[in-house]
Tab-separated table of C-alpha atoms in Angstrom:
chain	number	residue	atom	x	y	z
A	1	MET	CA	7.156	-0.937	-23.629
A	2	ASN	CA	10.582	-2.164	-22.711
A	3	THR	CA	12.316	-4.499	-20.329
A	4	THR	CA	15.812	-3.588	-19.212
A	5	ALA	CA	18.325	-5.200	-16.898
A	6	ASN	CA	20.068	-2.427	-14.990
A	7	SER	CA	19.796	-0.167	-18.022
A	8	ILE	CA	17.387	2.446	-19.257
A	9	SER	CA	16.736	2.383	-22.983
A	10	PRO	CA	13.127	2.897	-24.066
A	11	PRO	CA	12.064	1.623	-27.452
A	12	SER	CA	12.611	3.729	-30.525
A	13	GLY	CA	10.124	6.594	-30.709
A	14	ALA	CA	8.853	6.106	-27.165
A	15	LYS	CA	8.891	8.941	-24.674
A	16	THR	CA	11.488	8.454	-21.938
A	17	PRO	CA	9.550	8.085	-18.681
A	18	THR	CA	10.189	10.577	-15.901
A	19	LEU	CA	8.046	8.736	-13.371
A	20	LEU	CA	9.308	5.745	-11.351
A	21	ILE	CA	7.051	3.228	-9.626
A	22	THR	CA	8.473	1.019	-6.885
A	23	GLY	CA	6.424	-1.779	-5.341
A	24	ALA	CA	4.882	-2.134	-8.789
A	25	THR	CA	3.781	-5.758	-8.411
A	26	GLY	CA	1.983	-5.492	-5.060
A	27	SER	CA	-1.713	-4.844	-4.584
A	28	ILE	CA	-1.403	-1.054	-4.780
A	29	GLY	CA	1.395	-0.987	-7.341
A	30	ALA	CA	-0.462	-3.282	-9.719
A	31	GLU	CA	-3.525	-1.031	-9.628
A	32	LEU	CA	-1.361	2.076	-10.003
A	33	THR	CA	0.514	0.810	-13.063
A	34	LYS	CA	-2.776	-0.172	-14.704
A	35	LEU	CA	-4.179	3.302	-14.101
A	36	LEU	CA	-1.100	4.974	-15.556
A	37	ALA	CA	-1.153	2.674	-18.588
A	38	ASP	CA	-4.853	3.375	-19.126
A	39	GLN	CA	-4.165	7.117	-18.938
A	40	GLY	CA	-1.330	6.860	-21.452
A	41	VAL	CA	1.256	8.024	-18.918
A	42	PRO	CA	4.718	6.541	-19.555
A	43	PHE	CA	6.393	5.196	-16.434
A	44	ARG	CA	9.335	3.118	-15.302
A	45	ALA	CA	8.783	0.230	-12.897
A	46	MET	CA	11.590	-1.063	-10.703
A	47	VAL	CA	11.306	-4.829	-10.134
A	48	ARG	CA	13.536	-7.732	-9.080
A	49	SER	CA	11.851	-10.746	-10.665
A	50	PRO	CA	12.237	-11.452	-14.408
A	51	LYS	CA	8.698	-12.860	-14.370
A	52	ASP	CA	7.359	-9.612	-12.894
A	53	ALA	CA	9.387	-7.628	-15.410
A	54	GLN	CA	7.834	-9.553	-18.281
A	55	MET	CA	4.328	-9.002	-16.920
A	56	LEU	CA	4.800	-5.270	-16.439
A	57	ALA	CA	6.503	-4.813	-19.813
A	58	ALA	CA	3.233	-5.860	-21.441
A	59	LEU	CA	1.559	-2.671	-20.199
A	60	PRO	CA	1.424	0.252	-22.659
A	61	GLY	CA	4.012	2.898	-21.849
A	62	ALA	CA	5.913	0.753	-19.349
A	63	ASP	CA	9.695	0.716	-19.112
A	64	VAL	CA	11.037	-1.872	-16.676
A	65	SER	CA	14.301	-1.603	-14.771
A	66	SER	CA	15.830	-4.437	-12.779
A	67	GLY	CA	16.406	-3.070	-9.291
A	68	ASP	CA	16.766	-3.986	-5.642
A	69	PHE	CA	16.334	-1.677	-2.654
A	70	ASN	CA	19.446	-3.271	-1.130
A	71	ASP	CA	21.581	-2.459	-4.192
A	72	ALA	CA	22.488	1.235	-4.404
A	73	GLY	CA	23.801	0.837	-7.942
A	74	SER	CA	20.529	-0.562	-9.228
A	75	LEU	CA	18.626	2.224	-7.456
A	76	ALA	CA	20.812	4.816	-9.144
A	77	THR	CA	20.178	3.209	-12.519
A	78	ALA	CA	16.422	3.039	-12.011
A	79	LEU	CA	16.383	6.705	-10.955
A	80	GLN	CA	18.227	8.039	-14.019
A	81	GLY	CA	16.167	10.808	-15.590
A	82	ILE	CA	13.345	10.439	-13.071
A	83	GLU	CA	11.497	13.532	-11.850
A	84	ARG	CA	8.767	11.925	-9.708
A	85	ALA	CA	8.864	8.656	-7.786
A	86	PHE	CA	6.362	6.514	-5.938
A	87	LEU	CA	7.964	4.947	-2.872
A	88	LEU	CA	6.638	1.634	-1.597
A	89	THR	CA	8.568	-1.301	-0.169
A	90	ASN	CA	7.554	-4.655	1.226
A	91	SER	CA	6.757	-4.665	4.926
A	92	SER	CA	9.897	-6.074	6.495
A	93	GLU	CA	12.514	-5.374	9.129
A	94	GLN	CA	14.586	-3.753	6.373
A	95	ALA	CA	11.865	-1.378	5.196
A	96	GLU	CA	13.026	1.720	7.065
A	97	LYS	CA	16.627	1.425	5.870
A	98	GLN	CA	15.563	0.556	2.343
A	99	GLN	CA	13.314	3.593	2.111
A	100	LEU	CA	15.922	5.914	3.624
A	101	ASP	CA	18.487	4.621	1.125
A	102	PHE	CA	16.022	5.238	-1.694
A	103	VAL	CA	15.407	8.803	-0.508
A	104	ALA	CA	19.145	9.480	-0.456
A	105	GLU	CA	19.612	8.040	-3.953
A	106	ALA	CA	16.607	9.976	-5.253
A	107	GLN	CA	18.043	13.203	-3.879
A	108	ARG	CA	21.379	12.481	-5.559
A	109	ALA	CA	19.614	11.696	-8.836
A	110	GLY	CA	17.781	15.017	-8.850
A	111	VAL	CA	14.285	13.636	-8.268
A	112	GLN	CA	11.923	16.549	-7.736
A	113	HIS	CA	8.932	14.912	-6.058
A	114	ILE	CA	8.409	11.748	-3.993
A	115	VAL	CA	4.963	10.309	-3.386
A	116	LYS	CA	5.361	8.002	-0.393
A	117	LEU	CA	2.948	5.344	0.734
A	118	SER	CA	2.857	5.824	4.489
A	119	GLN	CA	0.225	4.684	6.997
A	120	PHE	CA	-2.750	6.087	8.891
A	121	ALA	CA	-1.548	7.741	12.140
A	122	ALA	CA	2.171	7.598	11.279
A	123	ASP	CA	4.013	8.945	14.323
A	124	ALA	CA	7.618	8.659	15.493
A	125	ASN	CA	6.366	8.113	19.068
A	126	SER	CA	3.791	5.443	18.249
A	127	PRO	CA	3.919	2.040	19.994
A	128	VAL	CA	3.384	0.514	16.543
A	129	ARG	CA	6.662	-0.138	14.718
A	130	PHE	CA	5.098	0.363	11.284
A	131	LEU	CA	3.853	3.819	12.260
A	132	ARG	CA	7.242	4.761	13.703
A	133	TYR	CA	9.273	3.797	10.643
A	134	HIS	CA	6.913	5.549	8.254
A	135	ALA	CA	7.265	8.724	10.311
A	136	VAL	CA	11.066	8.453	10.202
A	137	VAL	CA	11.036	8.178	6.409
A	138	GLU	CA	8.530	11.017	6.061
A	139	LEU	CA	10.883	13.250	8.057
A	140	ALA	CA	13.848	12.297	5.866
A	141	ILE	CA	11.889	13.217	2.754
A	142	ARG	CA	10.881	16.558	4.261
A	143	GLU	CA	14.498	17.301	5.176
A	144	SER	CA	15.760	16.290	1.714
A	145	GLY	CA	14.311	19.395	0.102
A	146	MET	CA	12.387	17.353	-2.485
A	147	ALA	CA	8.687	18.001	-2.884
A	148	PHE	CA	6.557	15.337	-1.239
A	149	THR	CA	3.090	13.900	-1.020
A	150	PHE	CA	2.383	11.455	1.803
A	151	LEU	CA	-0.425	8.938	1.457
A	152	ARG	CA	-1.591	7.596	4.823
A	153	PRO	CA	-4.114	4.822	4.193
A	154	ASN	CA	-6.010	2.979	6.882
A	155	LEU	CA	-6.415	-0.821	6.919
A	156	PHE	CA	-6.803	-2.149	3.372
A	157	MET	CA	-10.103	-3.818	2.462
A	158	GLN	CA	-8.045	-6.188	0.321
A	159	GLY	CA	-6.288	-7.302	3.514
A	160	LEU	CA	-9.291	-9.579	3.939
A	161	LEU	CA	-7.865	-11.689	1.122
A	162	GLY	CA	-5.278	-12.843	3.649
A	163	PHE	CA	-8.105	-14.685	5.414
A	164	ARG	CA	-9.381	-16.229	2.188
A	165	SER	CA	-8.574	-19.848	3.025
A	166	SER	CA	-10.358	-19.844	6.388
A	167	ILE	CA	-13.339	-17.999	4.918
A	168	VAL	CA	-13.653	-20.437	2.011
A	169	GLU	CA	-12.954	-23.595	3.997
A	170	GLN	CA	-14.483	-22.773	7.392
A	171	GLY	CA	-16.786	-19.817	6.818
A	172	ASN	CA	-14.982	-17.629	9.341
A	173	PHE	CA	-12.037	-15.347	9.944
A	174	PHE	CA	-10.441	-14.025	13.103
A	175	ALA	CA	-8.437	-11.158	14.567
A	176	ALA	CA	-7.590	-9.616	17.922
A	177	VAL	CA	-9.702	-6.502	17.490
A	178	GLY	CA	-12.901	-6.825	19.529
A	179	ASP	CA	-15.753	-4.575	18.464
A	180	ALA	CA	-13.610	-1.612	17.458
A	181	THR	CA	-14.569	0.187	14.266
A	182	ILE	CA	-12.088	0.787	11.439
A	183	SER	CA	-12.526	3.051	8.408
A	184	LEU	CA	-11.078	0.589	5.911
A	185	VAL	CA	-10.022	1.786	2.468
A	186	ASP	CA	-9.953	0.041	-0.900
A	187	VAL	CA	-6.503	-0.252	-2.501
A	188	ARG	CA	-8.032	0.850	-5.810
A	189	ASP	CA	-8.763	4.213	-4.198
A	190	ILE	CA	-5.235	4.411	-2.778
A	191	ALA	CA	-3.867	3.783	-6.271
A	192	ALA	CA	-6.125	6.480	-7.712
A	193	VAL	CA	-4.770	8.998	-5.202
A	194	ALA	CA	-1.199	7.951	-5.998
A	195	ALA	CA	-1.825	8.400	-9.718
A	196	ALA	CA	-3.288	11.855	-9.178
A	197	ALA	CA	-0.376	12.919	-6.974
A	198	LEU	CA	2.169	11.672	-9.519
A	199	VAL	CA	0.547	13.034	-12.669
A	200	GLU	CA	-1.367	16.178	-11.698
A	201	PRO	CA	-0.011	19.467	-10.311
A	202	GLY	CA	-1.069	20.782	-6.920
A	203	HIS	CA	-0.399	17.787	-4.684
A	204	GLU	CA	3.027	18.886	-3.481
A	205	GLY	CA	3.313	19.260	0.280
A	206	LYS	CA	0.018	17.455	0.866
A	207	ILE	CA	-0.665	14.677	3.362
A	208	TYR	CA	-3.698	12.618	2.404
A	209	THR	CA	-5.250	10.440	5.094
A	210	LEU	CA	-7.098	7.767	3.149
A	211	THR	CA	-10.141	5.976	4.521
A	212	GLY	CA	-13.377	4.554	3.293
A	213	PRO	CA	-16.686	6.354	3.852
A	214	GLN	CA	-17.678	4.280	6.895
A	215	ALA	CA	-16.132	2.757	10.003
A	216	LEU	CA	-17.050	-0.902	10.523
A	217	THR	CA	-16.496	-3.544	13.151
A	218	HIS	CA	-15.105	-6.855	11.964
A	219	ALA	CA	-18.510	-8.394	12.696
A	220	GLU	CA	-20.102	-5.873	10.335
A	221	ILE	CA	-17.433	-6.701	7.751
A	222	ALA	CA	-18.441	-10.363	8.048
A	223	ASP	CA	-22.120	-9.429	7.582
A	224	GLU	CA	-21.391	-7.441	4.422
A	225	LEU	CA	-19.276	-10.235	3.014
A	226	SER	CA	-22.014	-12.751	3.836
A	227	LYS	CA	-24.490	-10.742	1.771
A	228	ALA	CA	-22.104	-10.575	-1.165
A	229	VAL	CA	-21.251	-14.290	-1.282
A	230	GLY	CA	-24.701	-15.563	-0.314
A	231	ARG	CA	-23.671	-17.625	2.711
A	232	GLN	CA	-22.910	-17.011	6.359
A	233	ILE	CA	-19.415	-15.794	7.187
A	234	THR	CA	-18.564	-15.223	10.831
A	235	PHE	CA	-15.938	-13.105	12.540
A	236	ILE	CA	-14.280	-14.619	15.613
A	237	ASP	CA	-12.503	-12.346	18.059
A	238	VAL	CA	-9.386	-13.976	19.523
A	239	PRO	CA	-6.751	-12.949	22.090
A	240	PRO	CA	-3.580	-11.332	20.717
A	241	ALA	CA	-1.492	-14.376	21.680
A	242	ALA	CA	-3.705	-16.652	19.598
A	243	MET	CA	-3.481	-14.343	16.602
A	244	ARG	CA	0.307	-14.115	17.015
A	245	ALA	CA	0.581	-17.917	17.069
A	246	ALA	CA	-1.576	-18.220	13.957
A	247	LEU	CA	0.563	-15.689	12.079
A	248	ALA	CA	3.692	-17.589	13.024
A	249	GLY	CA	2.033	-20.820	11.956
A	250	VAL	CA	1.504	-19.574	8.408
A	251	GLY	CA	5.058	-18.339	8.080
A	252	PHE	CA	5.071	-14.679	9.049
A	253	PRO	CA	8.543	-13.538	10.169
A	254	ASP	CA	8.720	-12.564	13.850
A	255	TRP	CA	9.223	-8.856	13.154
A	256	GLN	CA	6.200	-8.644	10.892
A	257	ALA	CA	3.996	-10.834	13.102
A	258	ASP	CA	4.798	-8.709	16.137
A	259	GLY	CA	4.155	-5.578	14.115
A	260	LEU	CA	0.739	-6.832	13.032
A	261	ILE	CA	-0.167	-7.538	16.645
A	262	GLU	CA	0.814	-3.948	17.467
A	263	ASP	CA	-1.295	-2.772	14.517
A	264	TYR	CA	-4.340	-4.676	15.759
A	265	ALA	CA	-3.864	-3.370	19.296
A	266	HIS	CA	-3.967	0.103	17.715
A	267	TYR	CA	-7.177	-0.812	15.897
A	268	SER	CA	-8.723	-2.357	19.020
A	269	ARG	CA	-8.292	0.950	20.871
A	270	ASN	CA	-10.543	2.611	18.253
A	271	GLU	CA	-7.592	4.666	17.037
A	272	ALA	CA	-8.371	3.948	13.385
A	273	SER	CA	-12.067	4.770	13.245
A	274	ALA	CA	-11.932	8.336	11.926
A	275	ILE	CA	-13.432	8.950	8.505
A	276	GLU	CA	-11.280	11.301	6.438
A	277	ALA	CA	-11.789	13.034	3.090
A	278	GLY	CA	-8.344	12.307	1.620
A	279	VAL	CA	-9.556	10.223	-1.326
A	280	GLU	CA	-12.101	12.821	-2.409
A	281	ASP	CA	-9.705	15.714	-1.773
A	282	ALA	CA	-7.074	14.154	-4.040
A	283	THR	CA	-9.262	12.677	-6.778
A	284	GLY	CA	-12.583	14.507	-6.635
A	285	LYS	CA	-14.327	11.152	-6.236
A	286	LEU	CA	-15.873	9.495	-3.210
A	287	PRO	CA	-14.100	6.370	-1.925
A	288	ARG	CA	-15.605	2.924	-2.356
A	289	ASN	CA	-17.525	1.514	0.578
A	290	PHE	CA	-17.048	-2.019	1.874
A	291	ALA	CA	-20.147	-3.281	0.082
A	292	ASP	CA	-18.490	-2.276	-3.213
A	293	PHE	CA	-15.386	-4.267	-2.292
A	294	ALA	CA	-17.418	-7.278	-1.140
A	295	ARG	CA	-19.395	-7.338	-4.378
A	296	ASP	CA	-16.340	-6.941	-6.608
A	297	TYR	CA	-14.286	-9.577	-4.760
A	298	ALA	CA	-17.058	-12.020	-3.857
A	299	SER	CA	-15.704	-14.687	-6.216
A	300	TYR	CA	-12.506	-14.912	-4.144
A	301	PHE	CA	-14.480	-16.083	-1.126
A	302	VAL	CA	-16.859	-18.594	-2.682
C-alpha cells in the first residue's frame, strides 16, 4: 500500500496497479475498494483529502494518488499506466463536465476500458437532469473508442440513511413519491457488479441495469424497516414543494435539490418499478432484497 501526492510510486516489490477507482470514498466506492482488497486485486484510488488518502492506503494492494476532477494535470498523473478505470463523481452541477474531462484524459492516457456508474433510465431526452448528463457521458465514452461497461442502478437502498435523523428522532421519513413502486438496489450489489466488470473478462460493451428483486412503495419500505428495528416507522407522502423546501433547509445546493425533485417525479410516475436481472447477469448472484438491507443496517435507525 502506498500514498502518493500527484505521483505514482508503489512500494518496493508491489505490483503496479492498472486499475483506477474514482469516487473511492463514497458509499459505492468504499464497498468496491474493500472488495478489490479482499480479492487481492491491486488498484489505485484517486482522492482529494489527505484523511481519505490515509484511510484508503491502509487497504491491502491500494495505491493512492492525490487528484481532483477539476485539475487536468492531477487526472493525467492518476491515469498513468492505467488500463481500466471506474468513473464516479459527486452529484453536482459540475459532474457532466468533470466526467467528460476524465474521459478525454483517459483516452489520452491509453485507458482501454471504462466502467461508468450511470443511472437507471439514463436518456439524453429525459426531464431529469441526472439522467440527461449520464447519457451525455455514456455517449462520449462510446465515441472515444475505449471499451465500456455502463452500470445503471436504480434508487439506492442506502439512500434511506439520508433520512436517518428523522427516523431516529421522529419515527418517520418523507418524500414526494405517493404510492409508486421502486425496485431499489443495495450499493453492495452495485459494488459487486463494478468489481466484476473491472476484474473479469466479458463485460465489455455491456449495459447492466441494476435493481433489487422487488419493487416496493415507500410505505412498504417503512413496514420492512419497522420489522427490522422493532418499532413503528411511518412514511409520510408530501408535495414536491415541501420536499424541495426541506432539502434546501438541510443545505442541498439548488441544482441538486431541483434534480432530486425531478428524480422523485420520475419515481412517482412508476418509471422506476421494473425489476431487472443486471446484478445476477454480471455476478451470477441474486441481488439483496430490502429486508436484507433493513436487517444489516437496523442499528443505524435505532
